[in-house]
mmCIF file of C-alpha atoms in Angstrom:
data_model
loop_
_atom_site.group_PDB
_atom_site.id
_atom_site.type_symbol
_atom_site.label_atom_id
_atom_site.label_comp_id
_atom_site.label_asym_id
_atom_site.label_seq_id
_atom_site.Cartn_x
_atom_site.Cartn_y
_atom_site.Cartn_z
ATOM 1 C CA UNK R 1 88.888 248.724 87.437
ATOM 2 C CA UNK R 2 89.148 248.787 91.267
ATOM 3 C CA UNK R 3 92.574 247.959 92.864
ATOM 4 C CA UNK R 4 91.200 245.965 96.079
ATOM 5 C CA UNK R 5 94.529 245.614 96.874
ATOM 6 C CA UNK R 6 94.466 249.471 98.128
ATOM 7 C CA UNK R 7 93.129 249.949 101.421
ATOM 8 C CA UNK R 8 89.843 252.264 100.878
ATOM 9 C CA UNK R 9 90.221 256.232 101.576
ATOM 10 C CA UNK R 10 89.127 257.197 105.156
ATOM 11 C CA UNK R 11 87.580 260.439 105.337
ATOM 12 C CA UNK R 12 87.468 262.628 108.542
ATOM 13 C CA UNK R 13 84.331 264.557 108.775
ATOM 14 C CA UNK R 14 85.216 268.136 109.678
ATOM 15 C CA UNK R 15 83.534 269.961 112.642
ATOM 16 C CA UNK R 16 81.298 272.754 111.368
ATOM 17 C CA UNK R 17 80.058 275.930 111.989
ATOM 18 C CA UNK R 18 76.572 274.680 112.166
ATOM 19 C CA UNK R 19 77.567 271.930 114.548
ATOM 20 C CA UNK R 20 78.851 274.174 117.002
ATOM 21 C CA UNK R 21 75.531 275.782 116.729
ATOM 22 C CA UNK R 22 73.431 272.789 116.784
ATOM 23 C CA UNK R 23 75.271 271.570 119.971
ATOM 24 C CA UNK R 24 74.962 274.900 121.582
ATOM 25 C CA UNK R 25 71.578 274.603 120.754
ATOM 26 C CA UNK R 26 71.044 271.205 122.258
ATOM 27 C CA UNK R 27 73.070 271.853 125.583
ATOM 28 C CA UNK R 28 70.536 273.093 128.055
ATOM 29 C CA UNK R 29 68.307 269.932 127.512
ATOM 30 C CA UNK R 30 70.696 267.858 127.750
ATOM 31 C CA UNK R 31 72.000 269.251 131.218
ATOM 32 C CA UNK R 32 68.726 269.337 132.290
ATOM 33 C CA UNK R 33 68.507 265.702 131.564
ATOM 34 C CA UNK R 34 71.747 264.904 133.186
ATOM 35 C CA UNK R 35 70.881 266.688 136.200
ATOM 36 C CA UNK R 36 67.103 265.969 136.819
ATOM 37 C CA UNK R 37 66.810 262.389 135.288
ATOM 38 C CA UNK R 38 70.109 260.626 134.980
ATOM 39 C CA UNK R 39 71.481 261.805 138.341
ATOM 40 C CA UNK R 40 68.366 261.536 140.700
ATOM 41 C CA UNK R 41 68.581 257.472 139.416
ATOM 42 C CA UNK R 42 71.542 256.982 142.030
ATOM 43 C CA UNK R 43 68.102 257.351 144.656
ATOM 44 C CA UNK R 44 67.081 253.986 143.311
ATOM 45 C CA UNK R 45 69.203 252.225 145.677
ATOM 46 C CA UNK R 46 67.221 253.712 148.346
ATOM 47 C CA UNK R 47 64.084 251.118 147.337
ATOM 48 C CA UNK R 48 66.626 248.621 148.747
ATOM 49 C CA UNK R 49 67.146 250.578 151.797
ATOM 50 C CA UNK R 50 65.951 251.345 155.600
ATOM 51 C CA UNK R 51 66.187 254.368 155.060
ATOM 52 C CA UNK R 52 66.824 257.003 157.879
ATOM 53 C CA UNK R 53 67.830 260.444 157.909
ATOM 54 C CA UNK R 54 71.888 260.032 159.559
ATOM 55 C CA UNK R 55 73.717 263.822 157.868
ATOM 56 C CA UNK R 56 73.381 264.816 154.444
ATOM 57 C CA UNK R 57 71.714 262.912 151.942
ATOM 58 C CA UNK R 58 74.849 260.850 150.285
ATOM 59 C CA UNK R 59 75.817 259.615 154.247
ATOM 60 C CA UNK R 60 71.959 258.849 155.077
ATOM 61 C CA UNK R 61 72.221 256.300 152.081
ATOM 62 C CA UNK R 62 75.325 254.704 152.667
ATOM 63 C CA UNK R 63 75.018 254.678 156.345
ATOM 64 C CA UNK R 64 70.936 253.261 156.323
ATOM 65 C CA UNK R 65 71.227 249.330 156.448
ATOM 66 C CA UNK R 66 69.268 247.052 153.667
ATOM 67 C CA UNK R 67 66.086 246.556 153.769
ATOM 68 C CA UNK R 68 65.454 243.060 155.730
ATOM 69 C CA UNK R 69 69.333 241.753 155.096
ATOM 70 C CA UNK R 70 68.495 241.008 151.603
ATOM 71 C CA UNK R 71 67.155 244.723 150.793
ATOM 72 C CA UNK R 72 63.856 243.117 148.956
ATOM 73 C CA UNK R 73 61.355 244.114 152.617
ATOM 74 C CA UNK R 74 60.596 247.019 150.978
ATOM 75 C CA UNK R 75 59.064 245.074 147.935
ATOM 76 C CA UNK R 76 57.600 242.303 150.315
ATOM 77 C CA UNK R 77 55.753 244.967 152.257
ATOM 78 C CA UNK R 78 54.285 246.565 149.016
ATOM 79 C CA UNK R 79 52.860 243.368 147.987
ATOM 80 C CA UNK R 80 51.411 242.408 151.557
ATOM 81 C CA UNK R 81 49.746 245.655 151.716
ATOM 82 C CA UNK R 82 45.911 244.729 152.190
ATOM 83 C CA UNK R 83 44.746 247.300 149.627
ATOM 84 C CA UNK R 84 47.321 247.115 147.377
ATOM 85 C CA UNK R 85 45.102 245.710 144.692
ATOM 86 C CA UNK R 86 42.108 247.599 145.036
ATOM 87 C CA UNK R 87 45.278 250.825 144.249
ATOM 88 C CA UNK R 88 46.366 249.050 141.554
ATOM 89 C CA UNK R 89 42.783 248.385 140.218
ATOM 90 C CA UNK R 90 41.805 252.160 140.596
ATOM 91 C CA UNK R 91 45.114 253.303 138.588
ATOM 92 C CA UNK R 92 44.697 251.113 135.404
ATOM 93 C CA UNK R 93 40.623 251.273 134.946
ATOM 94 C CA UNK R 94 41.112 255.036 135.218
ATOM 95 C CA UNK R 95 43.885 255.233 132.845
ATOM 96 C CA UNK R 96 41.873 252.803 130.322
ATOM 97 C CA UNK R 97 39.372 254.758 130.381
ATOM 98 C CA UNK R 98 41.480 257.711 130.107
ATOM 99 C CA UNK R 99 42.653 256.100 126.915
ATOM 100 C CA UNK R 100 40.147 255.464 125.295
ATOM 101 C CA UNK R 101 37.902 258.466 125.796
ATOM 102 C CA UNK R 102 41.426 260.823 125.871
ATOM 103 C CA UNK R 103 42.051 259.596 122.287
ATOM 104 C CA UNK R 104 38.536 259.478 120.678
ATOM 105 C CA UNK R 105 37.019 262.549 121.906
ATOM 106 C CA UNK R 106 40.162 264.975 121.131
ATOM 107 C CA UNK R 107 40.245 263.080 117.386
ATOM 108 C CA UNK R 108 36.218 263.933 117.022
ATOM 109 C CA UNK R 109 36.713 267.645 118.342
ATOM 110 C CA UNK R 110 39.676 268.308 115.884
ATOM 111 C CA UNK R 111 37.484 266.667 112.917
ATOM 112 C CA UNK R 112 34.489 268.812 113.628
ATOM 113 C CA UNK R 113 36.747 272.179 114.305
ATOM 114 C CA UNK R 114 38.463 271.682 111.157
ATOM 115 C CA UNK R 115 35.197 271.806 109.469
ATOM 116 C CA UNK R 116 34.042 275.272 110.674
ATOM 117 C CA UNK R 117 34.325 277.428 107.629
ATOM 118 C CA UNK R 118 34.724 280.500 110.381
ATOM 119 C CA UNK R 119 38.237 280.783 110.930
ATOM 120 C CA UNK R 120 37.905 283.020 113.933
ATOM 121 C CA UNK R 121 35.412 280.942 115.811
ATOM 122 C CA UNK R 122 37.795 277.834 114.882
ATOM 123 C CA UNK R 123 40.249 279.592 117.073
ATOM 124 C CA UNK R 124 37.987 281.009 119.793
ATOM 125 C CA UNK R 125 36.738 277.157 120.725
ATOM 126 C CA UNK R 126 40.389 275.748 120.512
ATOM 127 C CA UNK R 127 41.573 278.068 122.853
ATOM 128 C CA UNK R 128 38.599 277.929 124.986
ATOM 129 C CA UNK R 129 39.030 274.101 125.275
ATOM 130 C CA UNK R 130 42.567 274.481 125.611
ATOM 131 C CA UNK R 131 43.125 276.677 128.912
ATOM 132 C CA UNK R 132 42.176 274.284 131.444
ATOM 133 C CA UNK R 133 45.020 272.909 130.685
ATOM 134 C CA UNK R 134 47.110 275.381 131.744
ATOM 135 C CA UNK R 135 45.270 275.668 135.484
ATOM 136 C CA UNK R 136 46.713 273.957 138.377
ATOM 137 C CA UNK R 137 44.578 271.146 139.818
ATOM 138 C CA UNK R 138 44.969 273.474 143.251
ATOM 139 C CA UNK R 139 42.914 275.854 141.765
ATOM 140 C CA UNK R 140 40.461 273.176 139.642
ATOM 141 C CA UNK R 141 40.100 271.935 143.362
ATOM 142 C CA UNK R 142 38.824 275.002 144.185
ATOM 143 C CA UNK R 143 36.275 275.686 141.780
ATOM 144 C CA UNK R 144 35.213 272.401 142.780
ATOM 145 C CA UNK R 145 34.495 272.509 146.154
ATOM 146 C CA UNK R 146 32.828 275.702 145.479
ATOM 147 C CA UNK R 147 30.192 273.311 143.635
ATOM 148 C CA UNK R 148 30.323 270.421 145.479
ATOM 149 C CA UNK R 149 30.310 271.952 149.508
ATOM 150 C CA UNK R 150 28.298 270.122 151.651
ATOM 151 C CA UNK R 151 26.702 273.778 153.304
ATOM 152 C CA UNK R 152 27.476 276.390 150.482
ATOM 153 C CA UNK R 153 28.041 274.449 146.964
ATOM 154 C CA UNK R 154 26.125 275.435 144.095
ATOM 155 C CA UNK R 155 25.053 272.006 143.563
ATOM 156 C CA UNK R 156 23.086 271.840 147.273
ATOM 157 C CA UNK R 157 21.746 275.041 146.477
ATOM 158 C CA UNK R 158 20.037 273.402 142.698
ATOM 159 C CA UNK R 159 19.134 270.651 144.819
ATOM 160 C CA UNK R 160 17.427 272.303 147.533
ATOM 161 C CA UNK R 161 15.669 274.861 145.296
ATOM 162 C CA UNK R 162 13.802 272.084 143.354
ATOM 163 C CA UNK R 163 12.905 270.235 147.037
ATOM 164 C CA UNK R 164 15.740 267.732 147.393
ATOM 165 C CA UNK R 165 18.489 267.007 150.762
ATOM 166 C CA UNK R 166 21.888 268.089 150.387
ATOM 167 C CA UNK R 167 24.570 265.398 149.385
ATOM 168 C CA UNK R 168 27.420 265.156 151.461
ATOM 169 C CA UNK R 169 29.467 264.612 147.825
ATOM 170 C CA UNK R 170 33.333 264.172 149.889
ATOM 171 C CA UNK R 171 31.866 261.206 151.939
ATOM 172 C CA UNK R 172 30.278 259.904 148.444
ATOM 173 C CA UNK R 173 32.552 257.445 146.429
ATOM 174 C CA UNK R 174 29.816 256.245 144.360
ATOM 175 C CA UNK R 175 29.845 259.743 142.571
ATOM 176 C CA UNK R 176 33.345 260.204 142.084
ATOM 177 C CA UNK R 177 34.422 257.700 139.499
ATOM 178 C CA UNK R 178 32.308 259.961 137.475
ATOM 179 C CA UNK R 179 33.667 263.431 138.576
ATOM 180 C CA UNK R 180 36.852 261.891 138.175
ATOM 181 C CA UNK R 181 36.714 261.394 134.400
ATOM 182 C CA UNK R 182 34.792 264.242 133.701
ATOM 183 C CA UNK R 183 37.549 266.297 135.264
ATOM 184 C CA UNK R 184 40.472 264.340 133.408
ATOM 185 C CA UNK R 185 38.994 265.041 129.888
ATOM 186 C CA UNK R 186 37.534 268.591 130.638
ATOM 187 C CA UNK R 187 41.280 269.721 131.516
ATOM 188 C CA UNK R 188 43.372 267.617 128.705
ATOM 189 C CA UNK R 189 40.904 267.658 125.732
ATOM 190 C CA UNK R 190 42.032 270.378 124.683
ATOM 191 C CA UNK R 191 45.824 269.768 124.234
ATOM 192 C CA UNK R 192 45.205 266.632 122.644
ATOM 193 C CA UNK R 193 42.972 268.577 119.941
ATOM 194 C CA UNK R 194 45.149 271.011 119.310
ATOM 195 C CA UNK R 195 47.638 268.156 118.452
ATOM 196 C CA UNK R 196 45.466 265.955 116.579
ATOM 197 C CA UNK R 197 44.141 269.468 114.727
ATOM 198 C CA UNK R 198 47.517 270.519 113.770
ATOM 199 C CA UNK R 199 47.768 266.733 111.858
ATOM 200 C CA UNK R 200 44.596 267.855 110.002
ATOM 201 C CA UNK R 201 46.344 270.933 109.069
ATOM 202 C CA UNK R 202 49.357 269.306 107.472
ATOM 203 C CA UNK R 203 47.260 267.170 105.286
ATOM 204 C CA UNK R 204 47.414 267.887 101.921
ATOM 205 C CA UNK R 205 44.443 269.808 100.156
ATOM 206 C CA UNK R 206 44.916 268.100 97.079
ATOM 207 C CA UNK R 207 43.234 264.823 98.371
ATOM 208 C CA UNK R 208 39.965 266.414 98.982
ATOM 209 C CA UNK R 209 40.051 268.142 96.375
ATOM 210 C CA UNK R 210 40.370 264.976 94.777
ATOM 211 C CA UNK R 211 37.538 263.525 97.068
ATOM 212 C CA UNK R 212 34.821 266.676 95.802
ATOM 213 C CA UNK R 213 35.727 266.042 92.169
ATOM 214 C CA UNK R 214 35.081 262.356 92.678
ATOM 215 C CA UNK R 215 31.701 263.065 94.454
ATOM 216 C CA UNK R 216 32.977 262.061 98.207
ATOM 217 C CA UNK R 217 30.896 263.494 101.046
ATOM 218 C CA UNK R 218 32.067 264.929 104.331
ATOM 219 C CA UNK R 219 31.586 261.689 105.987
ATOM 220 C CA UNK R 220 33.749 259.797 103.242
ATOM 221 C CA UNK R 221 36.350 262.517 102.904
ATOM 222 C CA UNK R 222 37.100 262.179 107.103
ATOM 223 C CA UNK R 223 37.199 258.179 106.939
ATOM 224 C CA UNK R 224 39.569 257.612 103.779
ATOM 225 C CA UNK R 225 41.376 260.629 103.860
ATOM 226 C CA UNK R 226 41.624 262.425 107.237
ATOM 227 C CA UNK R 227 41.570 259.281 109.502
ATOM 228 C CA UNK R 228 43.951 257.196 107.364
ATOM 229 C CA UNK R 229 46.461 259.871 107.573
ATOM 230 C CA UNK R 230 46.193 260.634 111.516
ATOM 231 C CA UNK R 231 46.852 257.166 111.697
ATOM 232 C CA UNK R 232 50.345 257.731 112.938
ATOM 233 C CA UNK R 233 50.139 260.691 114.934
ATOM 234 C CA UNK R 234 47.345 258.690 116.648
ATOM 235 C CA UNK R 235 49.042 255.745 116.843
ATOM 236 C CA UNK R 236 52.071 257.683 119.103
ATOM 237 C CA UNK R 237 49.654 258.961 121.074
ATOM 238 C CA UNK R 238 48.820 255.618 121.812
ATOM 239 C CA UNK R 239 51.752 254.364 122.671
ATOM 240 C CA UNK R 240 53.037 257.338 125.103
ATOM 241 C CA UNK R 241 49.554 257.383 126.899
ATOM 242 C CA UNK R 242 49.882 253.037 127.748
ATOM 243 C CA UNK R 243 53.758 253.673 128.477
ATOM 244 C CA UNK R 244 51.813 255.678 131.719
ATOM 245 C CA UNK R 245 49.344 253.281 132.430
ATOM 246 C CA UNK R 246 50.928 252.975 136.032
ATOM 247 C CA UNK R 247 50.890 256.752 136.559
ATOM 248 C CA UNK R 248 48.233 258.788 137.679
ATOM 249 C CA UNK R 249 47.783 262.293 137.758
ATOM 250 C CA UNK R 250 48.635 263.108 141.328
ATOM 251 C CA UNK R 251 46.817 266.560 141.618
ATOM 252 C CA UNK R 252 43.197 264.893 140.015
ATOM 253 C CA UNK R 253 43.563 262.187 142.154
ATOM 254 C CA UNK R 254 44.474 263.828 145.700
ATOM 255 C CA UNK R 255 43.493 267.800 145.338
ATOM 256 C CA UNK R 256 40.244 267.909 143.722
ATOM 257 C CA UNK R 257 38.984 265.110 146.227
ATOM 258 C CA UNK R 258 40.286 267.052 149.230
ATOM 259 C CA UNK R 259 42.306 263.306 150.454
ATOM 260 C CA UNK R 260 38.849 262.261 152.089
ATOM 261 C CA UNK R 261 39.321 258.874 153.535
ATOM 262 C CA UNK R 262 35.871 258.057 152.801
ATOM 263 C CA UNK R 263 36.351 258.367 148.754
ATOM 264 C CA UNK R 264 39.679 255.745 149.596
ATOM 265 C CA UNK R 265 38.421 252.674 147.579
ATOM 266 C CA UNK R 266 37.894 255.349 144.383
ATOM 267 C CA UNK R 267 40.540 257.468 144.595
ATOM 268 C CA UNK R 268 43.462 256.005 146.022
ATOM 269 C CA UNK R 269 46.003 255.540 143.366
ATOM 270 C CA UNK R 270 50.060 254.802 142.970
ATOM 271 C CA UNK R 271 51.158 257.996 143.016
ATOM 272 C CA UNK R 272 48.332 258.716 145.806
ATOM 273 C CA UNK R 273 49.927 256.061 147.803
ATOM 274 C CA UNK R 274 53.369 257.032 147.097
ATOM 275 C CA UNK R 275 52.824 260.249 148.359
ATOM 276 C CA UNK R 276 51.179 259.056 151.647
ATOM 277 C CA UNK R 277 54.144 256.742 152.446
ATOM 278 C CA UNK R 278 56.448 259.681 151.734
ATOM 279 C CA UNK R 279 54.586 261.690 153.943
ATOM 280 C CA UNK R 280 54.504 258.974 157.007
ATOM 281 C CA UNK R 281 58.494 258.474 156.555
ATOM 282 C CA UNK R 282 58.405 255.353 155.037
ATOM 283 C CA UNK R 283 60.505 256.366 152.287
ATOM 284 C CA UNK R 284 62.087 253.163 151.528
ATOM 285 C CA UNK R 285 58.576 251.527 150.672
ATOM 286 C CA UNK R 286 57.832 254.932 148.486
ATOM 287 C CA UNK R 287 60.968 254.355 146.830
ATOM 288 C CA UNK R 288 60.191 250.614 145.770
ATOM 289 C CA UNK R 289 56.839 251.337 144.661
ATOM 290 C CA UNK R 290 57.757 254.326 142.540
ATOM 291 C CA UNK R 291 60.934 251.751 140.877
ATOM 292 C CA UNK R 292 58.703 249.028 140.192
ATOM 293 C CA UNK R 293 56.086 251.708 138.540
ATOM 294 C CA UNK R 294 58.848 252.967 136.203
ATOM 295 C CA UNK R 295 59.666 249.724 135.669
ATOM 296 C CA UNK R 296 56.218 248.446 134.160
ATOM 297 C CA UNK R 297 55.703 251.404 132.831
ATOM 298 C CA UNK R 298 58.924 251.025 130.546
ATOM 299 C CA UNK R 299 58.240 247.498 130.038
ATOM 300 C CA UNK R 300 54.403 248.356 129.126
ATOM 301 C CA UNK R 301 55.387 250.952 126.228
ATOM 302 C CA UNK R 302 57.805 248.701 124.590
ATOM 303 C CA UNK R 303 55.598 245.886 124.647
ATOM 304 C CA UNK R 304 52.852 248.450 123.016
ATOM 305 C CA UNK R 305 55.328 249.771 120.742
ATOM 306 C CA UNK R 306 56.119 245.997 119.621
ATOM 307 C CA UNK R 307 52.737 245.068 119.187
ATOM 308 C CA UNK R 308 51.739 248.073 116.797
ATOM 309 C CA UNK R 309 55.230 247.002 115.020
ATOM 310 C CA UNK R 310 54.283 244.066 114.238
ATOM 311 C CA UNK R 311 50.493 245.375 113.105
ATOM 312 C CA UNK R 312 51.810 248.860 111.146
ATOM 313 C CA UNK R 313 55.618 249.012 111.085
ATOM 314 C CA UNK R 314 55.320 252.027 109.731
ATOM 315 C CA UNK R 315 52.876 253.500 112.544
ATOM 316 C CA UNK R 316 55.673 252.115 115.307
ATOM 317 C CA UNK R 317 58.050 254.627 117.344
ATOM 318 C CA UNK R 318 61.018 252.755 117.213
#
């Protein structure tokens, strides 16, 4: 029988060789953390802030007074912006779409590479998909405005071979929505098939093996096998592309279109406009625009993650 009337053994886990190693191990990312995301959060106070330049960085904080007495200006200002909306429009119907198309098309790609019974061209179209990811959107830009140049681009030259006028495409907005997307998925396709290709891999061969004996085609095989299993890796795609619904790729956004004015109503985003008030030394108003977009963007993946919880627990991050 147990005495209850001894007090229970404590036992003092011993430090190891392997957790030496495993801290070791571990200790770059975590100062990289500290340094480039914990400590940069003391700059939050400067969305409260007139900010002005008054000595080093530390005594221009201190030193600037708050923003309107109460230190919210900075946040009134954002809000009474006059085209505040249509930046906030732009950002999420680009990212939605974004979504959508950045999740499908990457899931279909993987599903019909896996299928190639070549293992050599298997690899030559992943990694021809997959550099563009690897170029800067400097040099996409580029390449761009070699095809799109009002006097030399490639496509004036199509159009005035087969009788047409030249298109001034920078003073063009109704074009760009379409460039814009076309861009986004021809330069991150490729990582998200290489992720959603190594899920394939890991499944189990057994299953269609299974499938074949049982008489399952192709088509059945990828929608109650394949699919059903990608489920979660999908599923935390998901969740980390809506947690940067708010965000916008900075380089797509402002590079490739060259910051033309006229394109504004199509290509202004946050980060676009961020970047602008930066740049004209309104940093307090930067600063409160870029907290409240890490705010709702923490706020929007935990509300995601919540709602697949309560769908698939099992599919959930957290």
């Amino acid at each position: 029988m147990i005495n209850r009337s001894q007090p229970a053994k404590k036992y003092r886990q011993r430090w190891t060789k392997d957790d030496t190693e495993l801290t070791l191990l571990a200790a770059p990312t975590t100062i990289w953390y500290v340094l480039f995301c914990f400590l940069p959060m003391f700059g939050i106070i400067i969305a409260f802030k007139d900010f002005r330049i008054s000595g080093n960085f530390i005594t221009s904080v201190f030193r600037s007074s708050w923003a309107g007495g109460n230190g919210l200006k900075n946040f009134e200002s954002l809000f009474s912006f006059g085209d505040i909306w249509t930046i906030i429009r732009n950002t999420l119907a680009y990212n939605i779409v974004f979504i959508i198309l950045g999740i499908v098309i990457p899931v279909v790609l993987a599903l019909i590479i896996n299928q190639l019974h070549s293992r050599i061209a298997a690899k030559i179209y992943q990694t021809a998909m997959f550099m563009p990811y690897f170029l800067s959107w400097v040099v996409v830009s580029a390449v761009v405005f070699g095809f799109l140049s009002y006097d030399k681009g490639l496509a004036n030259k199509i159009i005035e071979s087969i009788g047409g006028e030249p298109v001034q495409w920078y003073m063009s907005p109704q074009y760009w929505p379409y460039f814009i997307i076309f861009m986004n998925l021809w330069k991150s396709v490729g990582y998200g098939m290489v992720v959603y290709l190594a899920s394939i891999t890991g499944i189990d061969g057994t299953y269609y093996e299974a499938a074949v004996i049982d008489g399952a085609t192709k088509w059945q095989q990828v929608r109650y096998i394949t699919l059903p299993l990608m489920k979660t890796v999908i599923v935390i795609m998901f969740i980390l592309s809506v947690g940067r619904i708010f965000y916008s790729d900075f380089g797509l956004f402002y590079q490739v279109p060259k910051a033309s004015n006229s394109l504004f109503d199509v290509t202004y985003t946050i980060d676009v406009y961020v970047y602008s008030m930066m740049k004209s030394g309104t940093t307090g108003m930067a600063s409160a625009t870029a907290l409240i977009q890490s705010v709702v963007g923490c706020v929007t993946i935990l509300l995601a993650n919540a709602l697949v919880r309560k769908i698939d627990s099992e599919s959930a991050m957290i």
